Coordinates of C-alpha atoms in Angstrom, one line a residue:
M1 CA -42.5 -144.5 106.2
D2 CA -42.4 -142.0 103.5
T3 CA -44.0 -141.8 100.1
R4 CA -41.7 -141.9 97.1
I5 CA -42.4 -141.6 93.3
W6 CA -41.4 -144.9 91.6
P7 CA -41.2 -145.9 87.9
I8 CA -44.2 -148.0 87.1
D9 CA -42.2 -150.2 84.6
S10 CA -39.9 -151.4 87.6
L11 CA -42.8 -152.7 89.6
K12 CA -43.3 -156.5 89.8
E13 CA -46.4 -158.5 90.5
N14 CA -46.4 -160.3 93.8
P15 CA -46.2 -164.1 93.0
N16 CA -48.9 -164.6 95.6
H17 CA -51.3 -162.2 94.0
Q18 CA -53.3 -165.0 92.4
I19 CA -55.0 -165.5 95.9
F20 CA -57.0 -162.4 95.0
G21 CA -57.4 -162.2 91.3
N22 CA -58.6 -159.0 89.5
L23 CA -61.4 -156.7 90.2
R24 CA -64.7 -157.3 88.3
P25 CA -64.7 -155.2 85.0
Q26 CA -67.2 -152.6 86.3
K27 CA -65.3 -152.0 89.6
F28 CA -61.9 -151.8 87.6
E29 CA -63.4 -149.2 85.3
E30 CA -64.6 -147.2 88.3
L31 CA -61.1 -147.4 89.8
K32 CA -59.6 -146.2 86.5
A33 CA -62.0 -143.2 86.4
S34 CA -61.1 -142.3 90.0
I35 CA -57.4 -142.5 89.3
K36 CA -57.8 -140.4 86.1
E37 CA -59.7 -137.7 88.0
M38 CA -58.0 -137.7 91.4
G39 CA -54.7 -139.6 90.8
I40 CA -53.5 -142.4 93.1
C41 CA -54.5 -141.2 96.5
D42 CA -53.4 -144.4 98.4
P43 CA -49.7 -145.1 97.7
I44 CA -48.7 -148.6 96.4
L45 CA -47.0 -150.7 99.1
I46 CA -43.9 -152.4 97.8
T47 CA -40.7 -154.1 98.8
R48 CA -37.3 -152.7 98.1
A49 CA -37.1 -154.9 95.1
G50 CA -40.2 -153.4 93.6
I51 CA -42.5 -156.3 94.3
I52 CA -46.1 -155.1 94.9
I53 CA -47.4 -155.9 98.3
S54 CA -50.7 -154.0 98.1
G55 CA -51.9 -152.1 95.1
H56 CA -52.0 -154.5 92.1
Q57 CA -55.3 -153.1 90.8
R58 CA -54.2 -149.5 91.1
V59 CA -50.9 -150.4 89.2
R60 CA -52.9 -152.2 86.6
A61 CA -55.2 -149.1 86.2
A62 CA -52.3 -146.7 86.2
R63 CA -50.6 -148.7 83.4
E64 CA -53.8 -148.8 81.3
L65 CA -54.0 -145.0 81.8
G66 CA -50.4 -144.5 80.6
M67 CA -48.9 -143.3 83.7
D68 CA -45.1 -143.5 84.0
T69 CA -44.7 -143.3 87.7
V70 CA -46.8 -143.9 90.8
P71 CA -46.5 -143.1 94.5
V72 CA -45.2 -145.9 96.7
I73 CA -44.2 -146.8 100.2
V74 CA -41.3 -149.1 100.5
V75 CA -41.2 -151.6 103.3
T76 CA -38.2 -153.5 104.7
G77 CA -38.0 -157.3 104.6
D78 CA -39.7 -159.6 102.2
G79 CA -43.2 -158.1 102.7
R80 CA -45.0 -161.4 103.0
K81 CA -46.7 -160.5 106.3
E82 CA -47.6 -157.1 105.0
F83 CA -49.0 -158.6 101.8
A84 CA -51.3 -160.9 103.8
H85 CA -52.4 -158.2 106.3
A86 CA -52.8 -155.4 103.7
N87 CA -55.0 -157.6 101.5
R88 CA -56.8 -159.6 104.1
N89 CA -59.6 -157.1 104.8
R90 CA -60.3 -156.0 101.3
H91 CA -64.0 -155.8 100.6
Q92 CA -63.8 -157.7 97.3
L93 CA -62.7 -161.0 99.0
G94 CA -65.0 -163.8 99.0
P95 CA -64.9 -166.5 101.6
L96 CA -62.5 -168.7 99.7
A97 CA -60.0 -165.8 99.1
E98 CA -60.3 -164.9 102.7
A99 CA -59.4 -168.5 103.7
R100 CA -56.4 -168.5 101.3
V101 CA -55.1 -165.4 102.9
V102 CA -55.4 -166.8 106.4
E103 CA -53.7 -170.0 105.2
F104 CA -50.9 -168.0 103.5
L105 CA -50.4 -165.9 106.7
F106 CA -50.3 -169.1 108.8
R107 CA -47.6 -170.6 106.6
V108 CA -45.5 -167.4 106.9
E109 CA -45.9 -167.5 110.6
Q110 CA -45.0 -171.1 110.9
E111 CA -41.8 -170.5 108.8
E112 CA -40.7 -167.7 111.0
N113 CA -41.6 -169.5 114.3
P114 CA -41.6 -173.2 113.6
K115 CA -41.9 -174.3 117.3
R116 CA -44.7 -171.9 118.3
R117 CA -48.2 -173.2 119.0
Y118 CA -51.1 -171.0 117.7
S119 CA -54.5 -170.4 119.1
D120 CA -57.7 -169.8 117.2
N121 CA -57.7 -166.1 117.9
E122 CA -54.1 -165.2 116.7
L123 CA -54.3 -164.9 112.8

């Protein structure tokens, strides 16, 4: 995977992002300050269609800072699994959001492998 520079106006929010919500105001301001000082150090993960997989808060901060472009990594496919895995272990997730991510990932796995049986340790 390689990093590219992408126009921020062509990025689209992931329709499943409501699982996570936004950062608390203080944390968001800290993120903005960091991006203002250092830039975006961790590229935004997107699909080829420009749908954000991971990095909604960084994109929101970059927009508020007036940035025109951001570094991205483009993945192949629809990005649903990457979305769940990339966001699953975020420190700002509470127990309910964690459960929603696991449920989302389970639905994706079931759609891709409808006849498969899952054990407790797989997701």
